[in-house]
């Protein structure tokens, strides 16, 4: 099932089932979500965010997260994760037995008021309390900060503010901090600077990056993050995510393209590109449109040519 | 006409009129090419490759290159460049008074046989002779190597072979060597390694990079090249180029997205993003399809929101 023997040097967390499907008009059935989960798991994805425990009236796409988590059950080699926003979400997460949670707030006050209906400071205070509760319940938690690299409403976010928010998150006992470029406004140098500062200030904490590809810089920012020491990245199979009304412009970094970035530099991801392309193919077929990821087309094209060199192992550094 | 006062720290050479239009089924008229040239020049593009002196039966899209160069005439702030392959091309280039030439050969024997109908060694020998002739005629020449970072037929290309070919090019007296990732197979680490080796071996030579975005790594490779010391890059407005039959998969790095990459890190390109987006808009309207570049959509979207911060100057490193 997991074709590569080399232990992966980094963790790609696939969020297509959550950050991807939550913005699709088409609501995937439980069976379809399970099928996609299995394709990604069988390709070797080690952590999969499968849904969000949020109100089904607000995000109907995520309404069956409880049932999905129960049906998936305990996995040997894949961590099943979900997103929560509040006490009700934590209750549901505990009820259905999910083992890992993603819990985040925005660094932008305007974005926080729009997205979480709370000022940023208030959202941070209630989220740190909730993270404490989740950790006490024995759950593994990843804390996150949104709009770290800029906000379309507020412009640049100060590094000091990010460090102060990280400090409050770290005080809960959480061991992983996710820094999100929610608006796709980061540059490679901004990534390097912020990651270096957060690492220096909190050396025991694992940093992960959540990068949107709005301006085409997702993979460049991922490379800059890797070189700065980051070993965990969020991705979405096929490049799903963001706003479906801006065609091809705002999704997450496609998992298959991230796999190619790293494997082409000799860095093991533990993910089999050919197997993952089946998940991309399934999504493009189901959503009936070409999706932003590049590697499935490269892969199909190279197979048509019978060119065995055109795989994820091609062209090492 | 050139809105930014800061002298640009790097050179983006736009090749949309040549590498872009040569693969489009729709043949642009002389007037349309002139319009596109003016939009790019007015945006501040400092070198524009406007066409190729090749046989009109083989590439009919480039048939009016002589007339185009004559009509454009001498420009104050923009170098007008064209591509040639043989003696006949050099004769035409001299006749119409173009001032800069791009002359390249492939590092892959198979690719060279298919593309130039000659083995790579033979192509290199005749091209160095032709470069010598062009330099003697007083023309400014950029020598280039194709498939430097891999070939879909031959796989990886050895660095030694690239260094030997560069040595032969440099012996002609040429001062700029263009290294092309013709197949989009480069990785950021491969770029860094190759650029460092060529720079170390030929310290007086200006290196430029020609990057295809087949696997989505164009901007990541450009960033790696910049950090390794490269200050000249080829781009195509709107991300034209490559194979038009693989949708959105194989074009050059879009000029507007390269401008955003650099300006967002505080590196001046001398190009005004808003003005350049008019050229993107013209190409999308004329070709009647969305093109790969991201920044026009980001720009239009931010203007609709009345959000003045969302310009190329947003979010400095």
Short mmCIF file of N, CA, C and O in Angstrom, two decimals, chain A residues 149-157 159 185-190 192-193 213-217 219-221 223-224 227 246-251 257 260-261 264-265 267 290 292 294-295 297-298 301 305 307 309-311 314-317, chain B residues 149-157 159 185-193 213-217 219-220 223-224 227 246-251 257 260-261 264-265 267 290 292 294-295 297-298 301 305 307 309-311 314-317:
data_model
loop_
_atom_site.label_atom_id
_atom_site.label_comp_id
_atom_site.label_asym_id
_atom_site.label_seq_id
_atom_site.Cartn_x
_atom_site.Cartn_y
_atom_site.Cartn_z
N UNK A 149 1.00 36.24 6.52
CA UNK A 149 1.88 36.92 5.56
C UNK A 149 1.19 38.06 4.82
O UNK A 149 1.65 38.51 3.76
N UNK A 150 0.08 38.54 5.39
CA UNK A 150 -0.61 39.65 4.76
C UNK A 150 -2.11 39.40 4.71
O UNK A 150 -2.57 38.25 4.82
N UNK A 151 -2.83 40.48 4.61
CA UNK A 151 -4.30 40.41 4.59
C UNK A 151 -4.78 41.38 3.54
O UNK A 151 -4.27 42.50 3.44
N UNK A 152 -5.75 40.99 2.73
CA UNK A 152 -6.22 41.90 1.67
C UNK A 152 -6.91 43.12 2.28
O UNK A 152 -7.02 44.14 1.63
N UNK A 153 -7.36 43.03 3.53
CA UNK A 153 -8.00 44.18 4.17
C UNK A 153 -7.00 45.04 4.94
O UNK A 153 -7.09 46.25 4.96
N UNK A 154 -6.03 44.40 5.59
CA UNK A 154 -5.15 45.14 6.49
C UNK A 154 -3.71 45.24 6.00
O UNK A 154 -2.87 45.83 6.68
N UNK A 155 -3.41 44.65 4.86
CA UNK A 155 -2.04 44.72 4.34
C UNK A 155 -1.12 43.82 5.14
O UNK A 155 -1.49 42.71 5.53
N UNK A 156 0.07 44.33 5.39
CA UNK A 156 1.09 43.52 6.05
C UNK A 156 0.77 43.28 7.53
O UNK A 156 0.21 44.14 8.20
N UNK A 157 1.10 42.10 8.02
CA UNK A 157 0.92 41.75 9.43
C UNK A 157 2.29 41.84 10.10
O UNK A 157 3.28 41.34 9.57
N UNK A 159 5.51 41.13 12.37
CA UNK A 159 6.12 39.90 12.91
C UNK A 159 5.96 39.83 14.43
O UNK A 159 5.80 38.74 14.99
N UNK A 185 -0.33 36.00 -0.31
CA UNK A 185 0.45 37.24 -0.43
C UNK A 185 1.91 37.09 0.02
O UNK A 185 2.68 38.06 -0.05
N UNK A 186 2.30 35.90 0.48
CA UNK A 186 3.69 35.71 0.93
C UNK A 186 4.65 35.72 -0.24
O UNK A 186 4.30 35.39 -1.36
N UNK A 187 5.89 36.10 0.05
CA UNK A 187 6.99 35.94 -0.91
C UNK A 187 8.01 35.00 -0.27
O UNK A 187 7.99 34.80 0.94
N UNK A 188 8.89 34.43 -1.09
CA UNK A 188 9.91 33.53 -0.50
C UNK A 188 10.72 34.20 0.62
O UNK A 188 10.98 33.58 1.64
N UNK A 189 11.07 35.49 0.45
CA UNK A 189 11.85 36.15 1.49
C UNK A 189 11.02 36.38 2.76
O UNK A 189 11.54 36.26 3.87
N UNK A 190 9.73 36.70 2.59
CA UNK A 190 8.85 36.89 3.75
C UNK A 190 8.70 35.58 4.52
O UNK A 190 8.70 35.56 5.75
N UNK A 192 10.91 33.09 4.60
CA UNK A 192 12.18 32.80 5.26
C UNK A 192 12.32 33.61 6.56
O UNK A 192 12.71 33.08 7.59
N UNK A 193 11.98 34.90 6.46
CA UNK A 193 12.13 35.80 7.60
C UNK A 193 11.20 35.38 8.75
O UNK A 193 11.65 35.23 9.90
N UNK A 213 -1.95 29.51 -3.51
CA UNK A 213 -1.20 29.73 -4.74
C UNK A 213 -1.77 30.87 -5.57
O UNK A 213 -1.58 30.93 -6.78
N UNK A 214 -2.43 31.81 -4.91
CA UNK A 214 -3.15 32.89 -5.59
C UNK A 214 -2.30 33.63 -6.62
O UNK A 214 -2.75 33.98 -7.70
N UNK A 215 -1.04 33.89 -6.25
CA UNK A 215 -0.14 34.63 -7.16
C UNK A 215 0.92 33.71 -7.78
O UNK A 215 1.96 34.19 -8.27
N UNK A 216 0.66 32.41 -7.71
CA UNK A 216 1.57 31.45 -8.36
C UNK A 216 2.84 31.18 -7.58
O UNK A 216 3.76 30.52 -8.07
N UNK A 217 2.91 31.67 -6.32
CA UNK A 217 4.15 31.53 -5.56
C UNK A 217 4.12 30.37 -4.55
O UNK A 217 5.04 30.25 -3.74
N UNK A 219 4.68 27.09 -4.67
CA UNK A 219 5.83 26.18 -4.64
C UNK A 219 7.13 26.92 -4.33
O UNK A 219 8.02 26.37 -3.65
N UNK A 220 7.26 28.17 -4.80
CA UNK A 220 8.45 28.97 -4.46
C UNK A 220 8.49 29.22 -2.96
O UNK A 220 9.55 29.11 -2.32
N UNK A 221 7.34 29.52 -2.37
CA UNK A 221 7.28 29.75 -0.92
C UNK A 221 7.54 28.46 -0.14
O UNK A 221 8.16 28.47 0.92
N UNK A 223 9.45 25.98 -1.17
CA UNK A 223 10.91 25.75 -1.25
C UNK A 223 11.64 26.64 -0.24
O UNK A 223 12.52 26.18 0.49
N UNK A 224 11.25 27.92 -0.17
CA UNK A 224 11.89 28.84 0.79
C UNK A 224 11.64 28.36 2.22
O UNK A 224 12.54 28.41 3.07
N UNK A 227 13.90 25.35 2.95
CA UNK A 227 15.30 25.75 3.17
C UNK A 227 15.48 26.45 4.51
O UNK A 227 16.56 26.42 5.09
N UNK A 246 -12.79 32.27 -8.76
CA UNK A 246 -11.63 32.84 -9.45
C UNK A 246 -10.88 31.65 -10.03
O UNK A 246 -10.10 30.99 -9.37
N UNK A 247 -11.14 31.36 -11.31
CA UNK A 247 -10.66 30.12 -11.92
C UNK A 247 -9.16 29.91 -11.81
O UNK A 247 -8.39 30.75 -12.27
N UNK A 248 -8.77 28.79 -11.22
CA UNK A 248 -7.36 28.41 -11.18
C UNK A 248 -6.46 29.39 -10.45
O UNK A 248 -5.25 29.33 -10.56
N UNK A 249 -7.05 30.29 -9.69
CA UNK A 249 -6.25 31.39 -9.18
C UNK A 249 -5.96 31.33 -7.69
O UNK A 249 -5.09 32.04 -7.22
N UNK A 250 -6.67 30.53 -6.93
CA UNK A 250 -6.55 30.73 -5.49
C UNK A 250 -6.47 29.45 -4.67
O UNK A 250 -6.62 29.49 -3.47
N UNK A 251 -6.23 28.30 -5.30
CA UNK A 251 -6.21 27.06 -4.55
C UNK A 251 -4.97 26.91 -3.69
O UNK A 251 -4.11 27.78 -3.64
N UNK A 257 2.16 18.30 -7.07
CA UNK A 257 3.23 19.20 -7.50
C UNK A 257 4.25 19.40 -6.38
O UNK A 257 5.45 19.58 -6.64
N UNK A 260 6.43 16.38 -6.49
CA UNK A 260 7.44 16.54 -7.54
C UNK A 260 8.56 17.49 -7.13
O UNK A 260 9.73 17.22 -7.36
N UNK A 261 8.18 18.63 -6.51
CA UNK A 261 9.20 19.58 -6.05
C UNK A 261 10.23 18.86 -5.17
O UNK A 261 11.43 18.94 -5.42
N UNK A 264 12.08 15.64 -6.82
CA UNK A 264 13.04 16.02 -7.87
C UNK A 264 14.33 16.58 -7.25
O UNK A 264 15.35 16.67 -7.92
N UNK A 265 14.27 16.92 -5.96
CA UNK A 265 15.48 17.38 -5.27
C UNK A 265 16.04 16.27 -4.37
O UNK A 265 16.92 16.53 -3.54
N UNK A 267 14.40 14.59 -2.01
CA UNK A 267 13.84 14.62 -0.66
C UNK A 267 12.59 13.74 -0.63
O UNK A 267 11.61 14.02 -1.32
N UNK A 290 -10.81 20.87 -15.49
CA UNK A 290 -9.39 20.69 -15.20
C UNK A 290 -9.03 21.44 -13.92
O UNK A 290 -9.51 22.55 -13.69
N UNK A 292 -5.98 22.82 -10.96
CA UNK A 292 -4.71 23.52 -11.17
C UNK A 292 -3.43 22.67 -11.16
O UNK A 292 -2.44 23.07 -11.75
N UNK A 294 -0.31 20.34 -11.86
CA UNK A 294 0.35 20.09 -13.15
C UNK A 294 0.75 18.64 -13.38
O UNK A 294 0.80 18.17 -14.51
N UNK A 295 1.13 17.93 -12.29
CA UNK A 295 1.86 16.67 -12.46
C UNK A 295 1.03 15.54 -13.07
O UNK A 295 1.57 14.65 -13.69
N UNK A 297 -1.03 15.79 -15.58
CA UNK A 297 -0.90 15.94 -17.04
C UNK A 297 0.50 15.54 -17.52
O UNK A 297 0.65 14.87 -18.53
N UNK A 298 1.53 15.95 -16.75
CA UNK A 298 2.90 15.56 -17.11
C UNK A 298 3.02 14.03 -17.09
O UNK A 298 3.59 13.42 -17.99
N UNK A 301 1.02 12.34 -19.94
CA UNK A 301 1.72 12.62 -21.19
C UNK A 301 2.96 11.74 -21.33
O UNK A 301 3.23 11.18 -22.39
N UNK A 305 3.87 8.61 -24.01
CA UNK A 305 5.12 8.54 -24.78
C UNK A 305 5.91 7.28 -24.46
O UNK A 305 6.93 7.03 -25.08
N UNK A 307 7.60 6.93 -21.85
CA UNK A 307 8.87 7.44 -21.35
C UNK A 307 8.96 7.21 -19.85
O UNK A 307 8.44 7.98 -19.07
N UNK A 309 11.29 7.56 -17.81
CA UNK A 309 12.10 8.47 -16.99
C UNK A 309 11.28 9.62 -16.41
O UNK A 309 11.70 10.27 -15.48
N UNK A 310 10.10 9.87 -17.02
CA UNK A 310 9.30 11.01 -16.59
C UNK A 310 8.45 10.70 -15.36
O UNK A 310 7.24 10.84 -15.37
N UNK A 311 9.09 10.24 -14.30
CA UNK A 311 8.34 9.96 -13.08
C UNK A 311 8.80 10.92 -12.00
O UNK A 311 9.60 11.80 -12.24
N UNK A 314 12.48 11.50 -11.44
CA UNK A 314 13.29 12.09 -12.51
C UNK A 314 14.11 13.28 -12.03
O UNK A 314 13.70 14.02 -11.17
N UNK A 315 15.26 13.45 -12.65
CA UNK A 315 16.03 14.67 -12.54
C UNK A 315 16.43 15.08 -11.12
O UNK A 315 16.19 16.21 -10.70
N UNK A 316 17.06 14.18 -10.37
CA UNK A 316 17.48 14.56 -9.03
C UNK A 316 18.51 15.68 -9.08
O UNK A 316 19.34 15.70 -9.99
N UNK A 317 18.41 16.60 -8.12
CA UNK A 317 19.20 17.80 -7.96
C UNK A 317 20.50 17.84 -8.68
O UNK A 317 21.13 18.85 -8.88
N UNK B 149 18.61 21.39 -18.14
CA UNK B 149 18.22 20.77 -16.86
C UNK B 149 17.47 19.45 -17.04
O UNK B 149 16.80 18.98 -16.13
N UNK B 150 17.61 18.86 -18.22
CA UNK B 150 16.95 17.59 -18.45
C UNK B 150 16.28 17.57 -19.81
O UNK B 150 15.98 18.62 -20.39
N UNK B 151 16.07 16.36 -20.30
CA UNK B 151 15.45 16.17 -21.62
C UNK B 151 14.48 15.01 -21.49
O UNK B 151 14.80 13.99 -20.87
N UNK B 152 13.30 15.16 -22.06
CA UNK B 152 12.34 14.07 -21.93
C UNK B 152 12.81 12.82 -22.67
O UNK B 152 12.35 11.72 -22.40
N UNK B 153 13.73 12.97 -23.62
CA UNK B 153 14.25 11.80 -24.34
C UNK B 153 15.49 11.21 -23.66
O UNK B 153 15.66 10.01 -23.63
N UNK B 154 16.34 12.08 -23.15
CA UNK B 154 17.64 11.61 -22.66
C UNK B 154 17.79 11.70 -21.14
O UNK B 154 18.84 11.34 -20.60
N UNK B 155 16.77 12.20 -20.45
CA UNK B 155 16.88 12.33 -18.99
C UNK B 155 17.81 13.45 -18.60
O UNK B 155 17.84 14.50 -19.25
N UNK B 156 18.61 13.20 -17.58
CA UNK B 156 19.47 14.24 -17.04
C UNK B 156 20.63 14.58 -17.98
O UNK B 156 21.16 13.70 -18.67
N UNK B 157 21.00 15.84 -18.01
CA UNK B 157 22.14 16.30 -18.82
C UNK B 157 23.31 16.53 -17.86
O UNK B 157 23.14 17.13 -16.79
N UNK B 159 26.53 18.02 -16.02
CA UNK B 159 27.06 19.38 -15.83
C UNK B 159 28.34 19.59 -16.62
O UNK B 159 28.59 20.68 -17.14
N UNK B 185 11.92 20.64 -16.48
CA UNK B 185 12.33 19.56 -15.58
C UNK B 185 13.29 20.01 -14.48
O UNK B 185 13.72 19.20 -13.66
N UNK B 186 13.66 21.29 -14.46
CA UNK B 186 14.60 21.76 -13.43
C UNK B 186 13.93 21.80 -12.05
O UNK B 186 12.72 21.93 -11.94
N UNK B 187 14.75 21.67 -11.02
CA UNK B 187 14.31 21.90 -9.65
C UNK B 187 15.12 23.07 -9.10
O UNK B 187 16.18 23.40 -9.66
N UNK B 188 14.66 23.71 -8.03
CA UNK B 188 15.44 24.82 -7.46
C UNK B 188 16.88 24.42 -7.13
O UNK B 188 17.81 25.19 -7.39
N UNK B 189 17.08 23.21 -6.60
CA UNK B 189 18.45 22.80 -6.27
C UNK B 189 19.30 22.57 -7.52
O UNK B 189 20.49 22.89 -7.55
N UNK B 190 18.68 22.03 -8.57
CA UNK B 190 19.41 21.82 -9.84
C UNK B 190 19.81 23.16 -10.44
O UNK B 190 20.91 23.31 -10.97
N UNK B 191 18.92 24.13 -10.36
CA UNK B 191 19.22 25.48 -10.86
C UNK B 191 20.42 26.05 -10.09
O UNK B 191 21.38 26.54 -10.68
N UNK B 192 20.32 25.97 -8.76
CA UNK B 192 21.40 26.54 -7.94
C UNK B 192 22.75 25.92 -8.27
O UNK B 192 23.76 26.61 -8.42
N UNK B 193 22.74 24.58 -8.40
CA UNK B 193 23.99 23.85 -8.65
C UNK B 193 24.59 24.23 -10.01
O UNK B 193 25.77 24.56 -10.12
N UNK B 213 7.27 26.38 -17.29
CA UNK B 213 6.51 26.14 -16.06
C UNK B 213 5.73 24.83 -16.10
O UNK B 213 4.73 24.67 -15.40
N UNK B 214 6.21 23.88 -16.89
CA UNK B 214 5.49 22.62 -17.12
C UNK B 214 5.05 21.93 -15.83
O UNK B 214 3.96 21.39 -15.73
N UNK B 215 5.93 21.93 -14.83
CA UNK B 215 5.61 21.26 -13.56
C UNK B 215 5.31 22.26 -12.45
O UNK B 215 5.36 21.93 -11.27
N UNK B 216 5.04 23.51 -12.85
CA UNK B 216 4.67 24.53 -11.86
C UNK B 216 5.83 25.12 -11.08
O UNK B 216 5.64 25.87 -10.13
N UNK B 217 7.07 24.78 -11.50
CA UNK B 217 8.23 25.21 -10.73
C UNK B 217 8.93 26.45 -11.31
O UNK B 217 10.01 26.82 -10.83
N UNK B 219 8.49 29.76 -11.12
CA UNK B 219 8.82 30.85 -10.20
C UNK B 219 9.75 30.38 -9.07
O UNK B 219 10.62 31.13 -8.63
N UNK B 220 9.60 29.15 -8.63
CA UNK B 220 10.51 28.60 -7.60
C UNK B 220 11.92 28.53 -8.17
O UNK B 220 12.90 28.87 -7.50
N UNK B 223 13.36 32.05 -8.43
CA UNK B 223 13.83 32.51 -7.12
C UNK B 223 15.19 31.87 -6.79
O UNK B 223 16.13 32.56 -6.35
N UNK B 224 15.31 30.58 -7.03
CA UNK B 224 16.58 29.89 -6.75
C UNK B 224 17.70 30.47 -7.62
O UNK B 224 18.82 30.67 -7.16
N UNK B 227 18.74 33.89 -6.26
CA UNK B 227 19.56 33.75 -5.05
C UNK B 227 20.97 33.25 -5.37
O UNK B 227 21.92 33.54 -4.64
N UNK B 246 -1.46 21.29 -24.46
CA UNK B 246 -1.52 20.85 -23.06
C UNK B 246 -1.93 22.09 -22.26
O UNK B 246 -1.10 22.92 -21.92
N UNK B 247 -3.22 22.20 -21.99
CA UNK B 247 -3.77 23.43 -21.41
C UNK B 247 -3.09 23.86 -20.12
O UNK B 247 -3.06 23.11 -19.15
N UNK B 248 -2.58 25.08 -20.14
CA UNK B 248 -2.02 25.68 -18.92
C UNK B 248 -0.84 24.93 -18.35
O UNK B 248 -0.45 25.16 -17.20
N UNK B 249 -0.24 24.04 -19.13
CA UNK B 249 0.75 23.14 -18.53
C UNK B 249 2.19 23.42 -18.92
O UNK B 249 3.08 22.95 -18.26
N UNK B 250 2.44 24.17 -19.93
CA UNK B 250 3.80 24.16 -20.43
C UNK B 250 4.36 25.50 -20.86
O UNK B 250 5.37 25.57 -21.53
N UNK B 251 3.72 26.61 -20.51
CA UNK B 251 4.18 27.91 -20.94
C UNK B 251 5.43 28.37 -20.22
O UNK B 251 5.99 27.66 -19.39
N UNK B 257 3.79 37.65 -13.34
CA UNK B 257 3.99 36.91 -12.10
C UNK B 257 5.45 37.01 -11.63
O UNK B 257 5.72 37.01 -10.42
N UNK B 260 5.71 40.34 -9.96
CA UNK B 260 5.19 40.24 -8.58
C UNK B 260 6.17 39.55 -7.65
O UNK B 260 6.39 39.99 -6.52
N UNK B 261 6.77 38.43 -8.13
CA UNK B 261 7.77 37.73 -7.31
C UNK B 261 8.83 38.71 -6.82
O UNK B 261 9.10 38.81 -5.63
N UNK B 264 7.53 42.00 -4.81
CA UNK B 264 7.05 41.68 -3.46
C UNK B 264 8.22 41.43 -2.51
O UNK B 264 8.06 41.45 -1.29
N UNK B 265 9.41 41.20 -3.07
CA UNK B 265 10.61 41.04 -2.23
C UNK B 265 11.45 42.32 -2.23
O UNK B 265 12.58 42.32 -1.76
N UNK B 267 12.61 43.95 -4.88
CA UNK B 267 13.61 43.97 -5.95
C UNK B 267 12.99 44.62 -7.19
O UNK B 267 12.01 44.10 -7.74
N UNK B 290 -8.56 31.96 -21.16
CA UNK B 290 -7.75 32.42 -20.02
C UNK B 290 -6.34 31.89 -20.16
O UNK B 290 -6.13 30.74 -20.56
N UNK B 292 -2.20 31.39 -18.51
CA UNK B 292 -1.74 30.90 -17.20
C UNK B 292 -1.37 31.96 -16.15
O UNK B 292 -1.45 31.68 -14.97
N UNK B 294 -1.15 34.69 -13.28
CA UNK B 294 -2.10 34.91 -12.18
C UNK B 294 -2.39 36.38 -11.89
O UNK B 294 -3.45 36.73 -11.42
N UNK B 295 -1.38 37.25 -12.08
CA UNK B 295 -1.47 38.58 -11.49
C UNK B 295 -2.53 39.48 -12.12
O UNK B 295 -3.03 40.38 -11.45
N UNK B 297 -5.58 38.60 -12.87
CA UNK B 297 -6.81 38.32 -12.12
C UNK B 297 -6.74 38.91 -10.71
O UNK B 297 -7.71 39.47 -10.21
N UNK B 298 -5.58 38.78 -10.06
CA UNK B 298 -5.42 39.36 -8.72
C UNK B 298 -5.60 40.87 -8.79
O UNK B 298 -6.29 41.47 -7.97
N UNK B 301 -9.26 41.86 -9.55
CA UNK B 301 -10.05 41.57 -8.37
C UNK B 301 -9.83 42.63 -7.30
O UNK B 301 -10.76 43.10 -6.66
N UNK B 305 -12.40 45.54 -5.67
CA UNK B 305 -12.61 45.73 -4.23
C UNK B 305 -12.21 47.14 -3.79
O UNK B 305 -12.40 47.49 -2.64
N UNK B 307 -9.28 48.07 -3.38
CA UNK B 307 -8.23 47.84 -2.38
C UNK B 307 -6.88 48.25 -2.96
O UNK B 307 -6.23 47.51 -3.67
N UNK B 309 -4.05 48.54 -1.70
CA UNK B 309 -2.84 47.88 -1.22
C UNK B 309 -2.44 46.69 -2.08
O UNK B 309 -1.32 46.23 -2.05
N UNK B 310 -3.41 46.17 -2.84
CA UNK B 310 -3.16 44.96 -3.64
C UNK B 310 -2.44 45.26 -4.94
O UNK B 310 -2.92 44.91 -6.01
N UNK B 311 -1.34 45.96 -4.89
CA UNK B 311 -0.59 46.23 -6.12
C UNK B 311 0.73 45.49 -6.05
O UNK B 311 0.98 44.73 -5.12
N UNK B 314 2.80 45.66 -2.87
CA UNK B 314 2.27 45.09 -1.63
C UNK B 314 3.23 44.11 -0.98
O UNK B 314 3.96 43.40 -1.65
N UNK B 315 3.19 44.08 0.33
CA UNK B 315 3.80 43.00 1.11
C UNK B 315 5.30 42.82 0.88
O UNK B 315 5.77 41.73 0.60
N UNK B 316 6.10 43.89 1.04
CA UNK B 316 7.53 43.72 0.89
C UNK B 316 8.09 42.77 1.95
O UNK B 316 7.60 42.78 3.08
N UNK B 317 9.07 41.96 1.53
CA UNK B 317 9.72 40.93 2.33
C UNK B 317 9.73 41.18 3.80
O UNK B 317 10.02 40.31 4.58
#
